[in-house]
mmCIF file of C-alpha atoms in Angstrom:
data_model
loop_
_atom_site.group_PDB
_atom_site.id
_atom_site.type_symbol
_atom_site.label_atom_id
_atom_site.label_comp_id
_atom_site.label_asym_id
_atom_site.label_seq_id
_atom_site.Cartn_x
_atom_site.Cartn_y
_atom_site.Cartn_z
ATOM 1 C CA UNK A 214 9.609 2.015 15.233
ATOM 2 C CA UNK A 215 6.676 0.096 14.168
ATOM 3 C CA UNK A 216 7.601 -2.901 12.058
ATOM 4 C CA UNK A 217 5.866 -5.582 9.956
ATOM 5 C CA UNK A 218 7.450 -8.669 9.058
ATOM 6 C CA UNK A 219 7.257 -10.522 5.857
ATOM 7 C CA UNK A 220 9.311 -13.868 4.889
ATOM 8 C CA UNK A 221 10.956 -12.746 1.199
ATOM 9 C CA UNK A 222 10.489 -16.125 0.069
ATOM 10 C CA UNK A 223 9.767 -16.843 -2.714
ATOM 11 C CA UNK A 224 7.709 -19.558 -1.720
ATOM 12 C CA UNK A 225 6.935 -21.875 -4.513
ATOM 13 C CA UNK A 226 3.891 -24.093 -4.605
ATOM 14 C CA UNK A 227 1.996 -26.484 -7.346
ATOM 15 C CA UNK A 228 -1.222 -25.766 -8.287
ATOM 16 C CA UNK A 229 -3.735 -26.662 -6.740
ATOM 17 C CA UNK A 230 -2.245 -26.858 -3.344
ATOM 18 C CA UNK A 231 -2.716 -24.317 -0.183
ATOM 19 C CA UNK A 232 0.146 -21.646 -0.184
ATOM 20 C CA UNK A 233 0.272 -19.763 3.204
ATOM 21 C CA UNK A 234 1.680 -16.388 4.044
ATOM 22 C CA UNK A 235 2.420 -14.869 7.427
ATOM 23 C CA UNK A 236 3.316 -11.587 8.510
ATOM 24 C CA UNK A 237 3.940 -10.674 12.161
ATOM 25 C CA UNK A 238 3.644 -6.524 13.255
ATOM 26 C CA UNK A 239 5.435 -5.270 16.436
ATOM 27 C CA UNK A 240 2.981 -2.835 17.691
ATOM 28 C CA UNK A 241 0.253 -4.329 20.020
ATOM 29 C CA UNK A 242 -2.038 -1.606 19.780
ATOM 30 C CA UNK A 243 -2.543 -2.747 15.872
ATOM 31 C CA UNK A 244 -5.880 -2.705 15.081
ATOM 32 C CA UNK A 245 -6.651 -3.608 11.675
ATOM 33 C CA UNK A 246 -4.630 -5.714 8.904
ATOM 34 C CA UNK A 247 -4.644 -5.866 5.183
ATOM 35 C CA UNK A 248 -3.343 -8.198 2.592
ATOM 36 C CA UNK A 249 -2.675 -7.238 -1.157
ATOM 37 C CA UNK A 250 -1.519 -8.912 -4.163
ATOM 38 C CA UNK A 251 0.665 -6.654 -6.079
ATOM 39 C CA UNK A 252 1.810 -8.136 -10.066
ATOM 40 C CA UNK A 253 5.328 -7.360 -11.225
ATOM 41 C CA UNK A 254 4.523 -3.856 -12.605
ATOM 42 C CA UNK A 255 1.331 -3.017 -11.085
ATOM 43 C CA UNK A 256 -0.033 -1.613 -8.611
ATOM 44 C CA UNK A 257 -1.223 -3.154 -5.152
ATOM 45 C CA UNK A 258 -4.663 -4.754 -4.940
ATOM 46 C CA UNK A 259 -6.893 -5.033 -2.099
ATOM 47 C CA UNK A 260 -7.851 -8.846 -1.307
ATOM 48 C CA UNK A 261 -8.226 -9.409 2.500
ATOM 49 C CA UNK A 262 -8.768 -7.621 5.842
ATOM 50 C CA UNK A 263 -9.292 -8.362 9.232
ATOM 51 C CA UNK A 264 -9.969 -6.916 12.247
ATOM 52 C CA UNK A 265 -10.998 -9.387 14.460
ATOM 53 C CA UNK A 266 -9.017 -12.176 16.321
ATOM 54 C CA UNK A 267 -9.731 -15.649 14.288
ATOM 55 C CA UNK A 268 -10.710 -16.390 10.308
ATOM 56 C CA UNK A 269 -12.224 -14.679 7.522
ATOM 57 C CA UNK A 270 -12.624 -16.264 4.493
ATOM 58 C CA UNK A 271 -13.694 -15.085 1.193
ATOM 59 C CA UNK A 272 -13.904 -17.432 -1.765
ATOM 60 C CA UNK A 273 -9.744 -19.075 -1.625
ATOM 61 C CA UNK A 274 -8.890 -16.749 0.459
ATOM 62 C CA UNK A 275 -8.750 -17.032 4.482
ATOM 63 C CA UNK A 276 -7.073 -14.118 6.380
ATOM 64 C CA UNK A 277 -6.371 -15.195 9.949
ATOM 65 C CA UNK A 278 -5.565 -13.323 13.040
ATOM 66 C CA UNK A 279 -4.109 -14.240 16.298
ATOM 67 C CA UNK A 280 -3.387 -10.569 18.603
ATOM 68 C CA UNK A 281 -2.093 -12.302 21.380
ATOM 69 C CA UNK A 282 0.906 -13.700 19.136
ATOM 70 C CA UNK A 283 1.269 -10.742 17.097
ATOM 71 C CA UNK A 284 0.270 -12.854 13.807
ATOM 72 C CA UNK A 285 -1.341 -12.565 10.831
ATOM 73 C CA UNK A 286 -2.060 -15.008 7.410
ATOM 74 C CA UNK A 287 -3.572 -15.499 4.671
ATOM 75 C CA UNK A 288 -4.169 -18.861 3.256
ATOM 76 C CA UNK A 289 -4.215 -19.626 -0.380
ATOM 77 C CA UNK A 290 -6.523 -22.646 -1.158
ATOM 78 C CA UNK A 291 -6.246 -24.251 -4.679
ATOM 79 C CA UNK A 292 -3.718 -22.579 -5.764
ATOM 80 C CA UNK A 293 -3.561 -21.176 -9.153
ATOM 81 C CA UNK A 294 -0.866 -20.193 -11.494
ATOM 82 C CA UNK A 295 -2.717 -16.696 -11.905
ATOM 83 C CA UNK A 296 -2.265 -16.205 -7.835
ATOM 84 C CA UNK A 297 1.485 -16.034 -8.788
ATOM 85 C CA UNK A 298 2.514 -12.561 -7.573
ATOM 86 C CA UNK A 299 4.001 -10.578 -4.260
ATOM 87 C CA UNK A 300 1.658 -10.578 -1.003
ATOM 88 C CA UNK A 301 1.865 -7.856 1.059
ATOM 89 C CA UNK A 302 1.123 -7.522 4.555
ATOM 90 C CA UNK A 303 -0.328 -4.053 6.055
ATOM 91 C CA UNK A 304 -1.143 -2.839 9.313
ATOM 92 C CA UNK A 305 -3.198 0.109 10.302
ATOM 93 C CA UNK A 306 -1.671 1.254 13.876
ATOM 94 C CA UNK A 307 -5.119 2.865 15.097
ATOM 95 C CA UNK A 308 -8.283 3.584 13.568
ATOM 96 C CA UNK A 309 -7.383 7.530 13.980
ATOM 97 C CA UNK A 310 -4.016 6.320 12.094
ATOM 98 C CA UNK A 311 -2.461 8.370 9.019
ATOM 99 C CA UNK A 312 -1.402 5.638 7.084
ATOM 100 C CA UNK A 313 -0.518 1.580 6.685
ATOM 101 C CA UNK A 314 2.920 0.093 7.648
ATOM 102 C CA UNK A 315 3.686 -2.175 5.131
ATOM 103 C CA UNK A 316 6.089 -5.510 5.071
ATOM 104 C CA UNK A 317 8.196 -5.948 2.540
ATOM 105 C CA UNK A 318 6.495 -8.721 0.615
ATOM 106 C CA UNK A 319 6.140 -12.477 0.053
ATOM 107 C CA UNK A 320 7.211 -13.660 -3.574
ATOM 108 C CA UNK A 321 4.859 -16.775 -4.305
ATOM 109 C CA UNK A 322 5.461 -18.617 -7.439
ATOM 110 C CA UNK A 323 2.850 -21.506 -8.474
ATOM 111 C CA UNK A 324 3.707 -23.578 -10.933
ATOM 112 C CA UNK A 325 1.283 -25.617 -13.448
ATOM 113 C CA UNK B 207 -10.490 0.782 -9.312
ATOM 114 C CA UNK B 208 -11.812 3.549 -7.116
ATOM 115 C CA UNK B 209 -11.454 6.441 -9.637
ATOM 116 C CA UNK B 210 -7.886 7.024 -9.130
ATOM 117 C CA UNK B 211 -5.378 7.964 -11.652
ATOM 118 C CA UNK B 212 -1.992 9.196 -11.721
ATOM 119 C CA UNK B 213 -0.150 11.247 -13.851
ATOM 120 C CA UNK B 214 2.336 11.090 -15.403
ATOM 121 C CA UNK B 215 2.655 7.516 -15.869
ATOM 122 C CA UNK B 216 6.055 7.108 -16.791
ATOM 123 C CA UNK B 217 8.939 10.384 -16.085
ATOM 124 C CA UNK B 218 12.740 10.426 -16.845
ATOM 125 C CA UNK B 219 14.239 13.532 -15.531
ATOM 126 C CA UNK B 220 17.768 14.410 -14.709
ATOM 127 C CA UNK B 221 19.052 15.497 -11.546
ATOM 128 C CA UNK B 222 17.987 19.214 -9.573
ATOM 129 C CA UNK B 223 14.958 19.780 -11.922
ATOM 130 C CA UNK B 224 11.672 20.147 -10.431
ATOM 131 C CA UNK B 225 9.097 17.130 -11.089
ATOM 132 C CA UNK B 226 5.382 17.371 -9.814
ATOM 133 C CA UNK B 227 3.007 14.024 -9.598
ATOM 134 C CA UNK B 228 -0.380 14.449 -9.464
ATOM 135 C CA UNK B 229 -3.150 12.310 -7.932
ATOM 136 C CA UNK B 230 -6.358 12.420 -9.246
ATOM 137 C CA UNK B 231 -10.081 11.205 -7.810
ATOM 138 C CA UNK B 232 -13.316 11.281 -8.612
ATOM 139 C CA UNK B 233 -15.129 9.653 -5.434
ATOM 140 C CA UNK B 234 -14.975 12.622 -3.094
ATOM 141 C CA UNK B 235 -12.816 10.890 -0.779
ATOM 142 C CA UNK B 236 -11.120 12.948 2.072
ATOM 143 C CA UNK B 237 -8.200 10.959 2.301
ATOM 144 C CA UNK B 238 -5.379 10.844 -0.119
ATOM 145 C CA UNK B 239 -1.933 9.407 0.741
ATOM 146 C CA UNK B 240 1.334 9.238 -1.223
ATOM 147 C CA UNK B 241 3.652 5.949 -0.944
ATOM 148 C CA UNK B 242 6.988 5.208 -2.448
ATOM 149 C CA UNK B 243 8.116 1.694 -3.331
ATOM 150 C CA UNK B 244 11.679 0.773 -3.533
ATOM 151 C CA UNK B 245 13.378 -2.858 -4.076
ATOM 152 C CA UNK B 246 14.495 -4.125 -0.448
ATOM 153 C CA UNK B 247 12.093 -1.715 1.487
ATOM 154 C CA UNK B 248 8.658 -1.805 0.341
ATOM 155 C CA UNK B 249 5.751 0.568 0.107
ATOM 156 C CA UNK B 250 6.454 4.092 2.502
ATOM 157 C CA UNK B 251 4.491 7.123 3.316
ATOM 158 C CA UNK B 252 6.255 9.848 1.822
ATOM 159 C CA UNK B 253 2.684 12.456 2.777
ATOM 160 C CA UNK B 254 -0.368 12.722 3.240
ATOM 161 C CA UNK B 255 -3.908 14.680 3.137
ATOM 162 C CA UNK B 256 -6.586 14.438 5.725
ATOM 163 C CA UNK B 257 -8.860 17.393 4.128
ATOM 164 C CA UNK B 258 -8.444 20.387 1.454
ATOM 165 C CA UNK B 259 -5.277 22.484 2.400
ATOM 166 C CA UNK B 260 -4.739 20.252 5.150
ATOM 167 C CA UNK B 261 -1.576 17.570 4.661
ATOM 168 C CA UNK B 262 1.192 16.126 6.960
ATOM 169 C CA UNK B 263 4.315 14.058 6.778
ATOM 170 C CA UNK B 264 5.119 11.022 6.644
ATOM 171 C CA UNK B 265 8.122 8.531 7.431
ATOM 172 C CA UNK B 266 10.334 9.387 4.097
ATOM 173 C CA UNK B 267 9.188 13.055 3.405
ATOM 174 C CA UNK B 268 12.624 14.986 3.040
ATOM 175 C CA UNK B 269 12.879 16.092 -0.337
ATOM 176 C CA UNK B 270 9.266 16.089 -0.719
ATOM 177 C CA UNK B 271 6.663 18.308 -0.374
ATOM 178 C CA UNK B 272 2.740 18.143 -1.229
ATOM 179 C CA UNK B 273 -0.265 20.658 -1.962
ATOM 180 C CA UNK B 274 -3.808 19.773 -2.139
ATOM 181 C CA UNK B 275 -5.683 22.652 -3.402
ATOM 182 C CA UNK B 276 -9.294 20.516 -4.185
ATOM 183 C CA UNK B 277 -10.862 17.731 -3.402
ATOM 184 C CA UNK B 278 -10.139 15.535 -6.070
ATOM 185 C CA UNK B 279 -6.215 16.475 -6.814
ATOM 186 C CA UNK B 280 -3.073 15.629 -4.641
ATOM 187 C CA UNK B 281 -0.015 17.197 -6.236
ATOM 188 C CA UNK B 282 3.565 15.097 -5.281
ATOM 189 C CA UNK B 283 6.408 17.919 -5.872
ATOM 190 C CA UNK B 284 10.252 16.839 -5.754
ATOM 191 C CA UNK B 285 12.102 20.669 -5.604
ATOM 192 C CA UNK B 286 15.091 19.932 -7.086
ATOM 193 C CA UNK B 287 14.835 16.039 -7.761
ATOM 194 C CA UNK B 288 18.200 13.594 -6.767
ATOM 195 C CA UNK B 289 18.721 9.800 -8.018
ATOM 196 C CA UNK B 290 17.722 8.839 -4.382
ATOM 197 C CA UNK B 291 13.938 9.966 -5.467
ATOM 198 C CA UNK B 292 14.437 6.968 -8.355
ATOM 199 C CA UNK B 293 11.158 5.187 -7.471
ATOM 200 C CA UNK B 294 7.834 4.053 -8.328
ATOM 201 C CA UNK B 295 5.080 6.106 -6.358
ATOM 202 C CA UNK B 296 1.582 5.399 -5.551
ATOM 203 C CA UNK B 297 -0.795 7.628 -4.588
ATOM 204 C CA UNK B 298 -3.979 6.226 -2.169
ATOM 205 C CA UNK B 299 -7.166 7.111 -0.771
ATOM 206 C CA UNK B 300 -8.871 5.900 1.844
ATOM 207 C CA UNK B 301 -12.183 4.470 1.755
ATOM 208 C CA UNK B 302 -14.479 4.650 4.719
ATOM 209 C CA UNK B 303 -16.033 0.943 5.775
ATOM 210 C CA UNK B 304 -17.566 -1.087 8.281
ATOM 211 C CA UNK B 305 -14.965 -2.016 10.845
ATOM 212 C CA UNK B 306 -12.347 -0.783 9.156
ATOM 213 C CA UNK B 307 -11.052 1.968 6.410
ATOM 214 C CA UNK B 308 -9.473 0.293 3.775
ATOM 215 C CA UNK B 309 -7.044 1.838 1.046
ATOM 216 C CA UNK B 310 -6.747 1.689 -2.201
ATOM 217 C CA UNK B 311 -3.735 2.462 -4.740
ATOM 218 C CA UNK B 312 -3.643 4.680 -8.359
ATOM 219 C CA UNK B 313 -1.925 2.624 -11.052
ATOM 220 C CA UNK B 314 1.754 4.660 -10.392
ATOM 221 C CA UNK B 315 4.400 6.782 -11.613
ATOM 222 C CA UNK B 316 7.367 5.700 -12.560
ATOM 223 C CA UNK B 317 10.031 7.851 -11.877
ATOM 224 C CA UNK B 318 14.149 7.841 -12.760
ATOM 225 C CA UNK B 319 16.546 10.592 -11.778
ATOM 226 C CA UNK B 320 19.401 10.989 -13.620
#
């Protein structure tokens, strides 16, 4: 059974500060990993991916990826009230893969 | 938002009717997935469609089945619906890229069994 891991949290920052997320996925043959920000009540959004072992960054957002450990982040930089919302972590087994095996969700909370 | 809507939004329904979700695009993609999400076990893959006529399960399909009949619509169909099927359900497509396919979700239905 595949598996992606997710701390609940929530994990509660102030603004302006970095808020960091981690997921770790159980199957080594993972190839590609996704990170979306899903409001209470909406639906989830696109915001990161990575394929590659290291960092990608894009505007506040780094997504970070370490194979060898099984481990992937994303780093919130300057944190803003509006980046309040539940992270999810996604993993794409193969590139000939049916679908994404999601965690369960991080809960962050920044407060003003 | 990738063209994607769902319909209908919202659906109360008691249970052993029969409830249908669509899934509608307008990109052409060949892809189309649908996800339930469920407090304490996140987003699953209830089916999904790699072509016209062509569909497969997924991990939570019992009770479930699909039809995709064109391009753009991918019809969700609970036979004789139970208050385990209580959910909110997102439909997805997949979007060809460089390095990766990425996916991206309709706005979701959702749906309480009586």
């Amino acid at each position: 059974q595949k598996e992606v891991e997710q701390n609940s949290g929530p994990l509660s920052v102030p603004e302006g500060a970095i808020a960091s997320l981690n997921c770790t996925y159980s199957d080594r043959g993972s190839q590609s990993f996704f990170w979306y920000r899903q409001y209470s009540g909406k639906s989830p959004e696109l915001i990161m991916f990575i394929y590659s072992n290291g960092d990608k960054e894009d505007g506040r957002f780094t997504a970070q990826l370490n194979k060898a450990s099984q481990y992937v982040s994303l780093l919130i930089r300057d944190s803003q009230p509006s980046d309040s919302a539940t992270y999810l972590c996604a993993v794409l087994a193969n590139q000939a893969g049916t679908a994404l095996i999601f965690g369960k969700g991080t809960t962050l909370s920044v407060s003003s | 938002d990738a063209g994607i809507t769902q319909s209908p939004r919202h659906k109360v329904t008691e249970t052993g009717t029969p409830v249908t979700l669509r899934c509608h695009q307008t990109e052409n993609h060949r892809y189309m997935y649908w996800y339930r999400q469920d407090p304490g076990h996140g987003l699953r893959l209830i089916h999904y469609s790699y072509g016209v006529k062509d569909t497969d399960k997924g991990e939570v399909s019992d009770g479930y089945s699909v039809s995709r009949s064109k391009t753009e619509d991918f019809l969700l169909t609970l036979e004789s619906a139970t208050s385990s099927q209580t959910s909110v359900y997102f439909c997805a497509i997949r979007e060809p890229g460089q390095g990766t396919d990425t996916q991206y979700f309709g706005p979701g239905t959702r749906l309480t069994v009586l």
